């Protein structure tokens, strides 16, 4: 995206009263508690639209994974049911960047650009996964450029599914090892970059996930960024939270 390019914009229908934003559920087959919390949430939320801002899945190896009975197929079924009741939007994270148009069509999801401006009740909210703004994480940004490349994705998706699963496992092991490195400091969203995005978007509030550091940060000049919580329903205390936008602003809602 060039510096001058306008961000994607989505104008909410006037009938939407509340919108839920969520991210970083990192759903995976061997963490059933978080899957169950997510299922319960999808079946009970009163929101008029859902915006999933990346890392719904711990890993996504290709949309064809849903053709086999198993975890991906169960996730697709739940999303399809949810999207039949209200619009569900999906933005890619750094884990589930391979979610593709076939999966979106199968589930009735609308894929969103990162970032996207949501215009709700006349207010502009800038939505992002957040990884693009972690400018200090230069190794990751190099990796991101590689795996978002269309040719790289075509060649990865052309491999047999078991080979893709094995590759994803080894990438995850490497990432866990990197996280465990002594002195490892997590990159956070760069304030100047976030301010520049907000100014370009004509918005005052950036909402993002990715860093797993739920907070609200003042960025000066009335600008702010709100960081979504990650989910881990097996943690003590459990984490399962959405950000609910309405005419009265943004409010965190814990999923029970
Ligand atoms: Mn992430």
Tab-separated table of C-alpha atoms and ligand atoms in Angstrom:
chain	number	residue	atom	x	y	z
A	1	UNK	CA	0.000	0.000	0.000
A	2	UNK	CA	1.450	3.363	-0.943
A	3	UNK	CA	1.506	6.117	1.662
A	4	UNK	CA	-1.229	7.957	-0.151
A	5	UNK	CA	-3.578	5.027	-0.671
A	6	UNK	CA	-6.930	5.343	1.051
A	7	UNK	CA	-7.801	2.659	3.557
A	8	UNK	CA	-10.701	0.333	2.897
A	9	UNK	CA	-13.925	1.611	4.411
A	10	UNK	CA	-17.058	-0.188	5.548
A	11	UNK	CA	-20.149	1.861	6.348
A	12	UNK	CA	-22.429	0.052	8.793
A	13	UNK	CA	-26.137	-0.048	7.961
A	14	UNK	CA	-28.109	2.292	10.217
A	15	UNK	CA	-29.971	-0.694	11.691
A	16	UNK	CA	-26.841	-2.045	13.414
A	17	UNK	CA	-27.053	-1.145	17.094
A	18	UNK	CA	-24.070	-3.049	18.444
A	19	UNK	CA	-21.004	-4.561	16.827
A	20	UNK	CA	-18.593	-6.991	18.498
A	21	UNK	CA	-14.843	-6.973	17.807
A	22	UNK	CA	-12.726	-9.975	18.788
A	23	UNK	CA	-9.327	-11.419	17.959
A	24	UNK	CA	-6.590	-13.816	19.003
A	25	UNK	CA	-8.711	-16.780	20.023
A	26	UNK	CA	-5.969	-19.037	18.636
A	27	UNK	CA	-8.471	-21.876	18.281
A	28	UNK	CA	-6.862	-25.294	18.073
A	29	UNK	CA	-8.020	-28.874	18.356
A	30	UNK	CA	-6.217	-29.554	21.635
A	31	UNK	CA	-7.718	-26.555	23.499
A	32	UNK	CA	-11.397	-27.471	23.750
A	33	UNK	CA	-12.227	-25.001	26.556
A	34	UNK	CA	-11.603	-21.979	24.315
A	35	UNK	CA	-13.479	-23.610	21.442
A	36	UNK	CA	-16.458	-24.209	23.768
A	37	UNK	CA	-16.376	-20.591	25.015
A	38	UNK	CA	-16.324	-19.376	21.411
A	39	UNK	CA	-19.213	-21.663	20.455
A	40	UNK	CA	-21.267	-20.422	23.418
A	41	UNK	CA	-20.470	-16.830	22.516
A	42	UNK	CA	-21.473	-17.261	18.842
A	43	UNK	CA	-24.756	-18.843	19.827
A	44	UNK	CA	-25.759	-16.151	22.337
A	45	UNK	CA	-24.286	-12.774	21.366
A	46	UNK	CA	-26.908	-10.126	20.596
A	47	UNK	CA	-24.494	-8.183	18.347
A	48	UNK	CA	-25.739	-7.133	14.917
A	49	UNK	CA	-22.374	-7.889	13.320
A	50	UNK	CA	-19.136	-9.627	14.306
A	51	UNK	CA	-15.658	-8.485	13.334
A	52	UNK	CA	-12.941	-11.090	13.845
A	53	UNK	CA	-9.650	-9.177	13.706
A	54	UNK	CA	-7.213	-12.005	13.102
A	55	UNK	CA	-5.742	-15.084	14.741
A	56	UNK	CA	-9.092	-16.775	15.145
A	57	UNK	CA	-7.083	-19.925	14.451
A	58	UNK	CA	-3.735	-20.911	15.928
A	59	UNK	CA	-2.804	-22.095	12.448
A	60	UNK	CA	-4.560	-22.446	9.098
A	61	UNK	CA	-3.011	-24.748	6.528
A	62	UNK	CA	-5.493	-24.200	3.715
A	63	UNK	CA	-9.234	-24.064	3.141
A	64	UNK	CA	-9.275	-27.664	1.874
A	65	UNK	CA	-8.696	-28.814	5.478
A	66	UNK	CA	-12.436	-28.384	6.098
A	67	UNK	CA	-13.227	-31.161	3.592
A	68	UNK	CA	-12.106	-33.786	6.130
A	69	UNK	CA	-14.057	-34.451	9.324
A	70	UNK	CA	-12.244	-32.788	12.198
A	71	UNK	CA	-11.457	-29.527	13.914
A	72	UNK	CA	-11.454	-27.266	10.840
A	73	UNK	CA	-14.781	-28.695	9.646
A	74	UNK	CA	-16.338	-28.096	13.079
A	75	UNK	CA	-15.094	-24.491	13.056
A	76	UNK	CA	-16.515	-23.963	9.558
A	77	UNK	CA	-19.903	-25.296	10.630
A	78	UNK	CA	-20.073	-22.967	13.663
A	79	UNK	CA	-19.053	-19.950	11.593
A	80	UNK	CA	-21.603	-20.820	8.917
A	81	UNK	CA	-24.372	-20.962	11.551
A	82	UNK	CA	-23.233	-17.646	13.059
A	83	UNK	CA	-23.004	-15.929	9.677
A	84	UNK	CA	-26.503	-17.130	8.784
A	85	UNK	CA	-27.836	-15.028	11.679
A	86	UNK	CA	-25.795	-11.843	11.188
A	87	UNK	CA	-22.875	-10.567	9.096
A	88	UNK	CA	-19.478	-11.926	10.157
A	89	UNK	CA	-16.323	-10.185	8.949
A	90	UNK	CA	-12.864	-11.706	9.035
A	91	UNK	CA	-9.445	-10.018	8.915
A	92	UNK	CA	-6.303	-12.122	8.687
A	93	UNK	CA	-3.846	-12.441	11.560
A	94	UNK	CA	-0.281	-13.679	11.474
A	95	UNK	CA	-1.470	-17.235	12.265
A	96	UNK	CA	-4.437	-17.612	9.952
A	97	UNK	CA	-3.211	-15.607	6.962
A	98	UNK	CA	-4.008	-18.562	4.697
A	99	UNK	CA	-7.749	-18.349	5.288
A	100	UNK	CA	-8.929	-17.915	1.721
A	101	UNK	CA	-11.945	-17.023	-0.389
A	102	UNK	CA	-13.133	-20.644	-0.502
A	103	UNK	CA	-13.441	-20.814	3.296
A	104	UNK	CA	-15.069	-17.368	3.379
A	105	UNK	CA	-17.636	-18.484	0.801
A	106	UNK	CA	-18.257	-21.791	2.568
A	107	UNK	CA	-18.971	-20.025	5.885
A	108	UNK	CA	-20.567	-16.835	4.554
A	109	UNK	CA	-17.762	-14.626	5.904
A	110	UNK	CA	-16.723	-11.310	4.387
A	111	UNK	CA	-12.939	-10.902	4.238
A	112	UNK	CA	-11.625	-7.501	5.323
A	113	UNK	CA	-8.471	-5.661	4.314
A	114	UNK	CA	-6.014	-4.775	7.063
A	115	UNK	CA	-6.611	-2.029	8.027
A	116	UNK	CA	-10.268	-1.186	7.446
A	117	UNK	CA	-12.201	1.860	8.628
A	118	UNK	CA	-15.565	0.917	10.135
A	119	UNK	CA	-18.048	3.794	10.063
A	120	UNK	CA	-20.640	3.091	12.747
A	121	UNK	CA	-23.236	5.634	13.860
A	122	UNK	CA	-21.158	8.311	12.139
A	123	UNK	CA	-18.017	7.438	14.104
A	124	UNK	CA	-14.887	6.123	12.377
A	125	UNK	CA	-13.066	3.160	13.951
A	126	UNK	CA	-9.784	2.006	12.448
A	127	UNK	CA	-9.562	-1.799	12.664
A	128	UNK	CA	-6.383	-3.838	12.252
A	129	UNK	CA	-4.833	-7.086	13.417
A	130	UNK	CA	-1.894	-4.972	14.580
A	131	UNK	CA	1.134	-6.923	13.381
A	132	UNK	CA	1.920	-4.431	10.589
A	133	UNK	CA	2.386	-1.709	13.204
A	134	UNK	CA	4.912	-3.627	15.322
A	135	UNK	CA	7.778	-2.048	13.411
A	136	UNK	CA	10.523	-3.251	15.776
A	137	UNK	CA	9.720	-6.860	14.948
A	138	UNK	CA	11.827	-6.757	11.788
A	139	UNK	CA	12.366	-10.531	11.549
A	140	UNK	CA	8.638	-11.103	11.680
A	141	UNK	CA	7.895	-8.367	9.127
A	142	UNK	CA	10.319	-10.074	6.702
A	143	UNK	CA	8.545	-13.382	7.304
A	144	UNK	CA	5.193	-11.669	6.816
A	145	UNK	CA	6.218	-10.229	3.459
A	146	UNK	CA	7.279	-13.712	2.350
A	147	UNK	CA	4.159	-15.589	3.427
A	148	UNK	CA	1.739	-12.942	2.152
A	149	UNK	CA	3.288	-13.264	-1.310
A	150	UNK	CA	0.854	-14.867	-3.777
A	151	UNK	CA	3.496	-17.131	-5.337
A	152	UNK	CA	4.675	-18.369	-1.917
A	153	UNK	CA	1.073	-19.116	-0.939
A	154	UNK	CA	0.370	-20.970	-4.205
A	155	UNK	CA	3.411	-23.173	-3.763
A	156	UNK	CA	2.620	-23.856	-0.088
A	157	UNK	CA	-1.013	-24.719	-0.826
A	158	UNK	CA	0.072	-27.058	-3.643
A	159	UNK	CA	1.805	-29.350	-1.120
A	160	UNK	CA	-0.025	-32.385	0.273
A	161	UNK	CA	-2.071	-31.566	3.359
A	162	UNK	CA	-0.010	-33.748	5.727
A	163	UNK	CA	3.164	-32.020	4.569
A	164	UNK	CA	1.520	-28.627	5.247
A	165	UNK	CA	0.523	-29.779	8.731
A	166	UNK	CA	4.082	-30.875	9.455
A	167	UNK	CA	5.510	-27.594	8.132
A	168	UNK	CA	3.067	-25.578	10.236
A	169	UNK	CA	4.081	-27.584	13.326
A	170	UNK	CA	7.756	-26.930	12.719
A	171	UNK	CA	7.153	-23.200	12.144
A	172	UNK	CA	5.229	-23.101	15.402
A	173	UNK	CA	8.001	-24.913	17.278
A	174	UNK	CA	10.519	-22.381	15.947
A	175	UNK	CA	8.271	-19.516	16.986
A	176	UNK	CA	7.846	-20.986	20.497
A	177	UNK	CA	11.634	-21.374	20.791
A	178	UNK	CA	12.101	-17.747	19.785
A	179	UNK	CA	9.547	-16.634	22.370
A	180	UNK	CA	11.424	-18.618	25.046
A	181	UNK	CA	14.759	-16.924	24.244
A	182	UNK	CA	16.064	-15.201	27.404
A	183	UNK	CA	15.855	-11.422	27.113
A	184	UNK	CA	13.292	-11.653	24.324
A	185	UNK	CA	11.379	-8.368	24.288
A	186	UNK	CA	8.013	-8.266	22.590
A	187	UNK	CA	7.593	-5.634	19.962
A	188	UNK	CA	4.597	-3.419	20.527
A	189	UNK	CA	2.619	-1.166	18.227
A	190	UNK	CA	4.681	1.835	17.156
A	191	UNK	CA	3.018	5.029	18.375
A	192	UNK	CA	4.100	7.228	15.457
A	193	UNK	CA	2.904	4.652	12.930
A	194	UNK	CA	-0.441	4.276	14.728
A	195	UNK	CA	-0.912	8.072	14.774
A	196	UNK	CA	-0.048	8.281	11.081
A	197	UNK	CA	-2.609	5.563	10.249
A	198	UNK	CA	-5.284	7.289	12.321
A	199	UNK	CA	-4.649	10.620	10.649
A	200	UNK	CA	-4.788	9.019	7.227
A	201	UNK	CA	-8.033	7.225	8.168
A	202	UNK	CA	-9.652	10.339	9.613
A	203	UNK	CA	-10.309	8.305	12.753
A	204	UNK	CA	-9.603	8.864	16.438
A	205	UNK	CA	-9.555	5.273	17.640
A	206	UNK	CA	-7.521	2.307	16.461
A	207	UNK	CA	-8.690	-1.120	17.643
A	208	UNK	CA	-6.300	-4.030	17.189
A	209	UNK	CA	-5.249	-7.378	18.616
A	210	UNK	CA	-2.050	-9.357	18.096
A	211	UNK	CA	-0.025	-8.152	21.092
A	212	UNK	CA	-2.202	-9.906	23.730
A	213	UNK	CA	-1.810	-6.831	25.937
A	214	UNK	CA	-5.373	-5.576	26.408
A	215	UNK	CA	-5.264	-1.896	27.329
A	216	UNK	CA	-6.222	1.535	26.146
A	217	UNK	CA	-3.426	3.915	25.189
A	218	UNK	CA	-3.699	7.664	24.650
A	219	UNK	CA	-1.628	8.604	21.595
A	220	UNK	CA	-1.924	12.390	21.950
A	221	UNK	CA	-4.174	14.892	20.187
A	222	UNK	CA	-7.242	12.925	21.269
A	223	UNK	CA	-6.106	9.810	19.406
A	224	UNK	CA	-6.130	6.431	21.121
A	225	UNK	CA	-5.657	2.746	20.523
A	226	UNK	CA	-7.637	-0.004	22.161
A	227	UNK	CA	-5.991	-3.427	22.357
A	228	UNK	CA	-8.241	-6.482	22.322
A	229	UNK	CA	-7.728	-9.371	24.723
A	230	UNK	CA	-6.602	-12.758	23.529
A	231	UNK	CA	-8.684	-15.768	24.581
A	232	UNK	CA	-7.680	-18.702	26.791
A	233	UNK	CA	-10.671	-20.208	28.522
A	234	UNK	CA	-8.478	-22.725	30.363
A	235	UNK	CA	-6.358	-20.010	32.044
A	236	UNK	CA	-6.927	-18.890	35.647
A	237	UNK	CA	-8.773	-16.591	35.462
A	238	UNK	CA	-10.129	-17.488	32.028
A	239	UNK	CA	-9.731	-14.956	29.211
A	240	UNK	CA	-12.608	-14.688	26.724
A	241	UNK	CA	-13.621	-11.155	25.884
A	242	UNK	CA	-15.041	-9.052	23.078
A	243	UNK	CA	-15.152	-5.296	22.553
A	244	UNK	CA	-18.703	-4.151	22.020
A	245	UNK	CA	-19.190	-0.939	20.005
A	246	UNK	CA	-22.437	0.972	20.297
A	247	UNK	CA	-23.723	4.538	20.222
A	248	UNK	CA	-22.291	4.979	23.727
A	249	UNK	CA	-18.761	3.959	22.701
A	250	UNK	CA	-16.608	0.876	23.295
A	251	UNK	CA	-17.027	-1.489	26.225
A	252	UNK	CA	-15.299	-4.770	27.059
A	253	UNK	CA	-17.648	-7.693	27.603
A	254	UNK	CA	-16.458	-10.921	29.200
A	255	UNK	CA	-17.914	-14.046	27.644
A	256	UNK	CA	-19.451	-16.395	30.203
B	1	LIG	MN1	-1.304	-12.189	15.966
